[in-house]
Coordinates of C-alpha atoms in Angstrom, one line a residue:
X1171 CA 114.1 14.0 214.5
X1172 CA 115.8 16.1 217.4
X1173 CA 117.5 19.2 216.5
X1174 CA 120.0 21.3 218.9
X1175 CA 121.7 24.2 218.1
X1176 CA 125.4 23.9 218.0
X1177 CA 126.5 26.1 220.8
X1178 CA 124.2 24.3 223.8
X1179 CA 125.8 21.3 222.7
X1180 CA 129.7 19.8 223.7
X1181 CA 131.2 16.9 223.0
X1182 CA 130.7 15.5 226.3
X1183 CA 126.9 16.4 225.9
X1184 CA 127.1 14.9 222.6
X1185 CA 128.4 11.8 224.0
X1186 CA 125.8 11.3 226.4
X1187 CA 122.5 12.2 225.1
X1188 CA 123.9 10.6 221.4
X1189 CA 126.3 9.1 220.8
X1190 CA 126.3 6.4 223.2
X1191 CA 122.7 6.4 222.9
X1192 CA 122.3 5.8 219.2
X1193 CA 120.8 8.4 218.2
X1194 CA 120.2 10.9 215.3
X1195 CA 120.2 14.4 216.0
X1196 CA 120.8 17.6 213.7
X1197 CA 123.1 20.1 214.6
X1198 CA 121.9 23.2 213.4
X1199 CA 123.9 26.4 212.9
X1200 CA 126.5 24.2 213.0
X1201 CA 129.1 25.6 210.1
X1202 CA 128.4 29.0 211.4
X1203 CA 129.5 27.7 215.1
X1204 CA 132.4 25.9 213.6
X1205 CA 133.8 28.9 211.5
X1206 CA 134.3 26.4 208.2
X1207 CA 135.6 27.9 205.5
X1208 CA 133.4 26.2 203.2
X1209 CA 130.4 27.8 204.5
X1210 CA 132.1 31.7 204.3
X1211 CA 130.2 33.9 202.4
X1212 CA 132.0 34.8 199.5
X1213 CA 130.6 38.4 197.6
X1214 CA 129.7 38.4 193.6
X1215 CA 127.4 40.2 191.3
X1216 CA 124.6 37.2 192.6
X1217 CA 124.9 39.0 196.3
X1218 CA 126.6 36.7 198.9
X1219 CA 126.8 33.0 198.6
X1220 CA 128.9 30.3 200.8
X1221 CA 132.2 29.6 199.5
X1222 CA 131.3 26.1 198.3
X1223 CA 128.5 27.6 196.3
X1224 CA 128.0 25.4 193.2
X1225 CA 128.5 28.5 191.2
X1226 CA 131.8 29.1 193.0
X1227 CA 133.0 25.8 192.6
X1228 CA 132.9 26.1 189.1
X1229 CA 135.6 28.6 189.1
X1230 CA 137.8 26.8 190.8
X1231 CA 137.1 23.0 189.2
X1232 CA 134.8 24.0 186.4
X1233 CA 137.4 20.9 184.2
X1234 CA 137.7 19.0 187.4
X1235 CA 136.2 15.2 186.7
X1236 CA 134.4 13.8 189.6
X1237 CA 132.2 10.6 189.8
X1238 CA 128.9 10.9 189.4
X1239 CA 127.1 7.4 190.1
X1240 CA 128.4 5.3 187.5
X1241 CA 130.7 7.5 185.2
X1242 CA 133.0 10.4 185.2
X1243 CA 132.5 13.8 184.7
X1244 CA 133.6 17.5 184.4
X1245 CA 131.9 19.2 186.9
X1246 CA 130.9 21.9 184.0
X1247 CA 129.7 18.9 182.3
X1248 CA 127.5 17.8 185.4
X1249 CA 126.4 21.7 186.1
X1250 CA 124.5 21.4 182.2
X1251 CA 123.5 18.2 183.4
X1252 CA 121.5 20.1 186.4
X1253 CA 120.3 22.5 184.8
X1254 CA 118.3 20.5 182.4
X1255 CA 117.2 17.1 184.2
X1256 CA 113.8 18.4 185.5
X1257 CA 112.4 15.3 183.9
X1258 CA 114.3 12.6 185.0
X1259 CA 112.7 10.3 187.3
X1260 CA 115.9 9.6 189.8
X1261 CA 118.3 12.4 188.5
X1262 CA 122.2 11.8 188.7
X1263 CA 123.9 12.3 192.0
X1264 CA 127.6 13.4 192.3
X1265 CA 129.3 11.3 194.7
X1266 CA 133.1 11.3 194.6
X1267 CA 135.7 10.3 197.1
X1268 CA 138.8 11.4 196.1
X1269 CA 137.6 15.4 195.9
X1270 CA 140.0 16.4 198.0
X1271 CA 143.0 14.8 195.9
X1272 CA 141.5 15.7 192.9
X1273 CA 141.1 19.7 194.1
X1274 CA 144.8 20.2 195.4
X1275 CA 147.5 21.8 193.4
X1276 CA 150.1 23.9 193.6
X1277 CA 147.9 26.9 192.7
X1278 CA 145.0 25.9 194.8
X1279 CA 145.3 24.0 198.7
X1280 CA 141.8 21.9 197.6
X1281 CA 138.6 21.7 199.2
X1282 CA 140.3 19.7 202.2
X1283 CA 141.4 23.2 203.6
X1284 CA 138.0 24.3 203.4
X1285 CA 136.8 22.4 206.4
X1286 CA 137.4 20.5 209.8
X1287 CA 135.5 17.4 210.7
X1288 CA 134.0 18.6 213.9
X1289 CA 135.2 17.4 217.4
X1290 CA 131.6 17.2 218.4
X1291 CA 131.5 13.3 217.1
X1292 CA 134.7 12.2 218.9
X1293 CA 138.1 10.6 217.8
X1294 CA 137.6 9.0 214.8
X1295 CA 139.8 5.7 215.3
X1296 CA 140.0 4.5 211.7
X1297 CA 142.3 7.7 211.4
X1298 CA 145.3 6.0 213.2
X1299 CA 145.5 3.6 210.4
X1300 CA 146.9 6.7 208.5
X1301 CA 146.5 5.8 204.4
X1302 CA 145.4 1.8 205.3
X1303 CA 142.2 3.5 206.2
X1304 CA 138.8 3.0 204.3
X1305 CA 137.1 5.5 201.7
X1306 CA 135.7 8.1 204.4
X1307 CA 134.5 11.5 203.0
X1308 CA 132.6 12.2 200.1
X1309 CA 131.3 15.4 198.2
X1310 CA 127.9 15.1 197.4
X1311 CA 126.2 17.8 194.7
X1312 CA 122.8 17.0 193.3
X1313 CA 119.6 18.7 192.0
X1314 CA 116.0 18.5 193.3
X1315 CA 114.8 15.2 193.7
X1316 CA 118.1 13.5 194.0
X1317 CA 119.6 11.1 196.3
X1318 CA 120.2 7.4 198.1
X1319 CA 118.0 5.3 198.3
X1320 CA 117.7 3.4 201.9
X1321 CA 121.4 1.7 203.1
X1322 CA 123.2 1.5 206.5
X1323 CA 126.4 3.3 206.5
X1324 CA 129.6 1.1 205.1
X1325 CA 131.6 -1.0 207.5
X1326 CA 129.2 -0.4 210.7
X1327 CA 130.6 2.9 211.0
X1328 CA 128.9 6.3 212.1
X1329 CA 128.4 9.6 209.3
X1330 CA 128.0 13.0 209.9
X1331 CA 126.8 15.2 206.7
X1332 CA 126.6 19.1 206.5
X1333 CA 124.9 20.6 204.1
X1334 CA 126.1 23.9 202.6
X1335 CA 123.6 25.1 200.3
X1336 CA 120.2 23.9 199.6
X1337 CA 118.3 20.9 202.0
X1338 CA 118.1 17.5 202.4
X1339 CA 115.1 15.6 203.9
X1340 CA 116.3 12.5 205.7
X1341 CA 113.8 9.2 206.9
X1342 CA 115.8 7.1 209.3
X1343 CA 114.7 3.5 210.8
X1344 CA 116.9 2.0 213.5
X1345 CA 119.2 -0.9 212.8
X1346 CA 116.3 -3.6 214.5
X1347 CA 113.8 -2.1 211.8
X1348 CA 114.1 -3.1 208.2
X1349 CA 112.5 -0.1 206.1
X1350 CA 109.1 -0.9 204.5
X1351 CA 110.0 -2.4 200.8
X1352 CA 113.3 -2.6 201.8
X1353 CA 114.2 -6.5 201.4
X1354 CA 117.7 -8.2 202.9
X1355 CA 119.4 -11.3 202.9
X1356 CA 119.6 -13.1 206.0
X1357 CA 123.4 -11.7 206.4
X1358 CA 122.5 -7.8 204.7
X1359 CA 124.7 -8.6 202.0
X1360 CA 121.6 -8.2 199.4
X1361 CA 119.7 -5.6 199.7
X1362 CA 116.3 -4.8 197.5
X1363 CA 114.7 -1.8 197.6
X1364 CA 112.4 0.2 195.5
X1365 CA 114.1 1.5 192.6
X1366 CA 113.5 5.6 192.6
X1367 CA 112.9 8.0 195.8
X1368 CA 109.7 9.0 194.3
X1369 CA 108.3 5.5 194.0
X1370 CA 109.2 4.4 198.1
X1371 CA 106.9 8.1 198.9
X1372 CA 104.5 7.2 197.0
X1373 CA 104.1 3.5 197.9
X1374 CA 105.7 3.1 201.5
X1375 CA 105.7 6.5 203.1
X1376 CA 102.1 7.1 204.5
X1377 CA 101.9 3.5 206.0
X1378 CA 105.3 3.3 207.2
X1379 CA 104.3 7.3 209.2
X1380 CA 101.2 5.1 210.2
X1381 CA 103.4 2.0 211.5
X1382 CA 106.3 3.5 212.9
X1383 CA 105.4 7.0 213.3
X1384 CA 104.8 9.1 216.7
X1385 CA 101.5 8.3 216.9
X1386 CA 101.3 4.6 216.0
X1387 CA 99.2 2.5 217.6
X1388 CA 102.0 0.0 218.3
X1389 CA 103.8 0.8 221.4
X1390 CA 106.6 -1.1 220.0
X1391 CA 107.0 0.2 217.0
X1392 CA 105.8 3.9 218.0
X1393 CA 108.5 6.8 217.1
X1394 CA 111.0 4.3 215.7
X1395 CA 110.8 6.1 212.5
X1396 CA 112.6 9.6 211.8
X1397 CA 111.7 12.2 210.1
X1398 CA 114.1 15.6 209.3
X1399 CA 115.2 18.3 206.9
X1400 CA 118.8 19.6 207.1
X1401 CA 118.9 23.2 205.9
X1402 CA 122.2 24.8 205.2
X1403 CA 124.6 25.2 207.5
X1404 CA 123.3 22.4 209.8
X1405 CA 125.1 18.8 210.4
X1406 CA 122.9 15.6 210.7
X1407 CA 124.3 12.8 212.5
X1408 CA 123.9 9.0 211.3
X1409 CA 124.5 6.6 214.2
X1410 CA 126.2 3.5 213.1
X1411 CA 123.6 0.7 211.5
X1412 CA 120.8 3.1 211.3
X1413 CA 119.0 2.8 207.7
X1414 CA 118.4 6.1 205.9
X1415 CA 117.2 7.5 202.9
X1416 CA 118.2 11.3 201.6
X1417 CA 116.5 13.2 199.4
X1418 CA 117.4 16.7 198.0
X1419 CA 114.5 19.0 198.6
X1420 CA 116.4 21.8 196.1
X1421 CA 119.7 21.7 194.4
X1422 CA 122.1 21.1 196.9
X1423 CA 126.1 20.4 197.9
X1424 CA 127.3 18.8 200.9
X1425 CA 129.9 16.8 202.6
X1426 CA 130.3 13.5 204.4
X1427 CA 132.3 11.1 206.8
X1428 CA 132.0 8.0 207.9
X1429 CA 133.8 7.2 211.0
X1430 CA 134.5 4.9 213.8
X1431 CA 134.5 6.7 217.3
X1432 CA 134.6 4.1 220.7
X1433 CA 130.5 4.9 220.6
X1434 CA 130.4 2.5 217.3
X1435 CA 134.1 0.6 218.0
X1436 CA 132.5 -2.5 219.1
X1437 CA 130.1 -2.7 216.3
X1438 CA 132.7 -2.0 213.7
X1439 CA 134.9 -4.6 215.3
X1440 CA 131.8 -7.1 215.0
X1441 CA 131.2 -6.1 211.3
X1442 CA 135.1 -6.7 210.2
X1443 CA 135.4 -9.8 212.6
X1444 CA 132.2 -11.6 211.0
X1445 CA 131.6 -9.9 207.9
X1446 CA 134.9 -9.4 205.9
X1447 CA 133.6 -10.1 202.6
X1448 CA 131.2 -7.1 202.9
X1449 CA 133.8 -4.7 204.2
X1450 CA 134.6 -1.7 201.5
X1451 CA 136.1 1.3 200.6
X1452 CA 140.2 -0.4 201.0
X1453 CA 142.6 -0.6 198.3
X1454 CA 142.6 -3.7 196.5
X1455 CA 146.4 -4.5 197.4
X1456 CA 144.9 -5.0 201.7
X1457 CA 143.4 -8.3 202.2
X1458 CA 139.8 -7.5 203.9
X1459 CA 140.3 -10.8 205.9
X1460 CA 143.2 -9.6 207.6
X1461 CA 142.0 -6.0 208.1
X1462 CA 140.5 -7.2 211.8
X1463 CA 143.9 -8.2 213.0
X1464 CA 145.3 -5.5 211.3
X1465 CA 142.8 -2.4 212.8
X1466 CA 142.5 -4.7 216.2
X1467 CA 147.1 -4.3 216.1
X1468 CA 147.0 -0.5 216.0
X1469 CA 144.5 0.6 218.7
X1470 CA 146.0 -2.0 220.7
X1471 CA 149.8 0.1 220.4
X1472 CA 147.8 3.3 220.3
X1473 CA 144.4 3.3 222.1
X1474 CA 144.8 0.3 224.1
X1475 CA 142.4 0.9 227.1
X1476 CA 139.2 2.0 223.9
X1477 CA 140.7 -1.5 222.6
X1478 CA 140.5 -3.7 226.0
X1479 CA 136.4 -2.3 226.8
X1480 CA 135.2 -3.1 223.1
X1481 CA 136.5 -6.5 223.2
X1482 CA 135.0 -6.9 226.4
X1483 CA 131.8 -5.6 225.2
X1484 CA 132.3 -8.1 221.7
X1485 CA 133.1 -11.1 223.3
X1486 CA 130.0 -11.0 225.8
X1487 CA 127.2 -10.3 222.6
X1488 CA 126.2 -12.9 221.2
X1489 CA 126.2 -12.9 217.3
X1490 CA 122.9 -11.4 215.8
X1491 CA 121.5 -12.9 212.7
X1492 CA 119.3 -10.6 210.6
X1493 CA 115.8 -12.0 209.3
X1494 CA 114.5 -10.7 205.9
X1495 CA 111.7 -7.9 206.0
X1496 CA 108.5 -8.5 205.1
X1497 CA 106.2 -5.7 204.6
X1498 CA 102.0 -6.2 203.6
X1499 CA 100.9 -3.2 204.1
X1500 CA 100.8 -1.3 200.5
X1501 CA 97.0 -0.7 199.9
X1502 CA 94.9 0.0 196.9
X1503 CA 94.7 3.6 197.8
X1504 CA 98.6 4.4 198.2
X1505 CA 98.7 2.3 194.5
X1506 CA 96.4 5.1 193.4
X1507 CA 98.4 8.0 194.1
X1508 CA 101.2 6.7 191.3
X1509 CA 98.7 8.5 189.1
X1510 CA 98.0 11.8 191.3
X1511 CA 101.3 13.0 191.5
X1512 CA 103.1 13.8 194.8
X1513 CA 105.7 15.5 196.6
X1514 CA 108.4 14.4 199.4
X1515 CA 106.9 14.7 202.6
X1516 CA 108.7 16.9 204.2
X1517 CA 107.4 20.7 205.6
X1518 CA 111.1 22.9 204.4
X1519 CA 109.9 25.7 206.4
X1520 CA 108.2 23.8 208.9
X1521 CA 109.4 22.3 212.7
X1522 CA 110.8 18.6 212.1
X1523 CA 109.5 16.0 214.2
X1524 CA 111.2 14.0 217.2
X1525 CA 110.4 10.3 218.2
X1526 CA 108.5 11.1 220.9
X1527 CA 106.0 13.0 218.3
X1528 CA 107.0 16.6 219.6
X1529 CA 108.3 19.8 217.9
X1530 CA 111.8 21.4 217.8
X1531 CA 113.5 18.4 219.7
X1532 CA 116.4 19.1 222.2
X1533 CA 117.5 22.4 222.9

């Protein structure tokens, strides 16, 4: 995956090697560059550790409930949790939208004051819909070995995450390439997928690297898969309708947004246009069939010229239909390695690799 350090890079230069490209990059000593509070070290008796430490955010919310998958927890509650689910096959993420609410109070301005989405990525234009916008950021805290499972971003849109402590490996596919053992519906609104992170390495990953790795022997499918670790204090960026899968290589806690900048406008447009029983993340009072109209009304009184070139752009695409995945290519020896163990794939102290099969990536 390409990596550039966050002071060679502007939003302009962003824009053009990219976004408007489509491509995932990681931004590293990004929340250094960005002077986030979040990242700050902050002093105790365990030497210096970022202000969102895990540690340190159990002073400040150790009673605080936040969702974690598919119940509600203290996050002291979820801390004993971590400390004591070595065994688990697909330990419990925390993954909870509402942090920053939940966080602010009179005696403290919330975790929302600890950090500013970075200009880097562009407007985001689902902001001018004020509160009628979609769920958008998320806190994410998890041990070793935790994390999603392959999806595409909700509602089209674009992500960035930063990590603040630990690392995340990330294996990306673009939007043309269905993961192997990744199944879909012919409209994506099913999706089947293997059921734990450890069993897609240790069924899919080697002949998926052979496939759609840099040195495939398919020039169509060569360097179409990517392959990263985001240490702390980096940013990855998820271009809209990319798959990916995340996995925490060590305990880790990180933030996320989705947004819609004019690089994914017309592809978010297309999604709420043809897809409005899959959009998410609204208030049940808003109609998702009216939330076209609705998103199409206020960048037409406010961003009216970013309107006018996506609907030129939508009305000239035809509509693409999505064929279900097939993938054959699971052999007796990956079957094997169920009983030999494994690990993730991914070299923490070693270069990640670009598309085009080389080290480092764009400087």
């Amino acid at each position: 995956m390409f990596r550039v350090e966050a002071s060679a890079i502007t939003a302009e230069s962003f824009a053009k090697e990219f976004g408007s490209k489509s491509e995932p990059v990681i931004v590293a000593n990004a929340l250094n560059h960005f002077s986030w509070p979040a990242y700050a070290p902050e002093v105790n008796q365990n030497g210096a550790l970022p202000h969102w430490a895990f540690e340190n955010l159990l002073k400040r919310f150790s009673e605080t409930s936040f969702r974690a998958e598919a119940f509600d927890c203290s996050l002291q509650i979820y801390g004993n949790y971590m400390d004591n689910c070595s065994q688990d096959d697909a330990p419990v993420y925390l993954f909870d939208s509402r942090f920053v609410e939940k966080t602010t109070s009179e005696n403290d301005p919330g975790m929302g004051a600890d950090y500013e989405p970075p200009k880097l990525f562009g407007e985001d234009l689902f902001k001018l819909m004020g509160n009628k916008r979609p769920d958008y950021r998320w806190l994410i805290v998890g041990p070793e070995r935790s994390g999603s499972t392959f999806h595409k971003d909700p509602n089209a849109t674009s992500a960035w995450n930063a990590v603040i402590t630990g690392s995340k490996g990330w294996v990306m596919f673009p939007p043309d390439v269905c993961p192997p053992g990744v199944y879909v519906s012919e409209d994506e609104s099913e999706v089947t997928s293997p059921l734990s992170l450890a069993e897609w390495f240790m069924s899919y990953f080697d002949a998926a690297w052979a496939e759609y790795g840099p040195n495939s022997s398919s020039a169509n499918n060569r360097g179409k898969m990517r392959v990263g670790v985001c240490h702390a204090g980096e940013i990855v960026y998820v271009p809209s309708g990319w798959w990916h899968l995340v996995v925490n290589l060590e305990s880790s806690v990180a933030v996320t947004q989705n947004f819609a900048s004019e690089h994914e406008l017309v592809n978010v447009l297309r999604f709420m246009r043809d897809k409005p029983d899959q959009i998410s993340g609204w208030s049940d009072d808003i109609h998702c069939g009216e939330l076209y109209d609705t998103f199409c009304d206020v960048l037409r009184k406010e961003r009216p010229d970013t309107l006018q070139r996506a609907l030129e752009v939508l009305d000239r695409a035809p509509k693409r239909r999505m064929t279900e995945s097939v993938w054959d290519q699971v052999t007796k020896s990956q079957a094997e390695k169920v009983d030999q163990g494994f690990s993730f794939g991914f070299d923490v102290d070693g270069e990640d690799v670009d598309g085009n099969g080389s080290e480092g990536g764009v400087e």
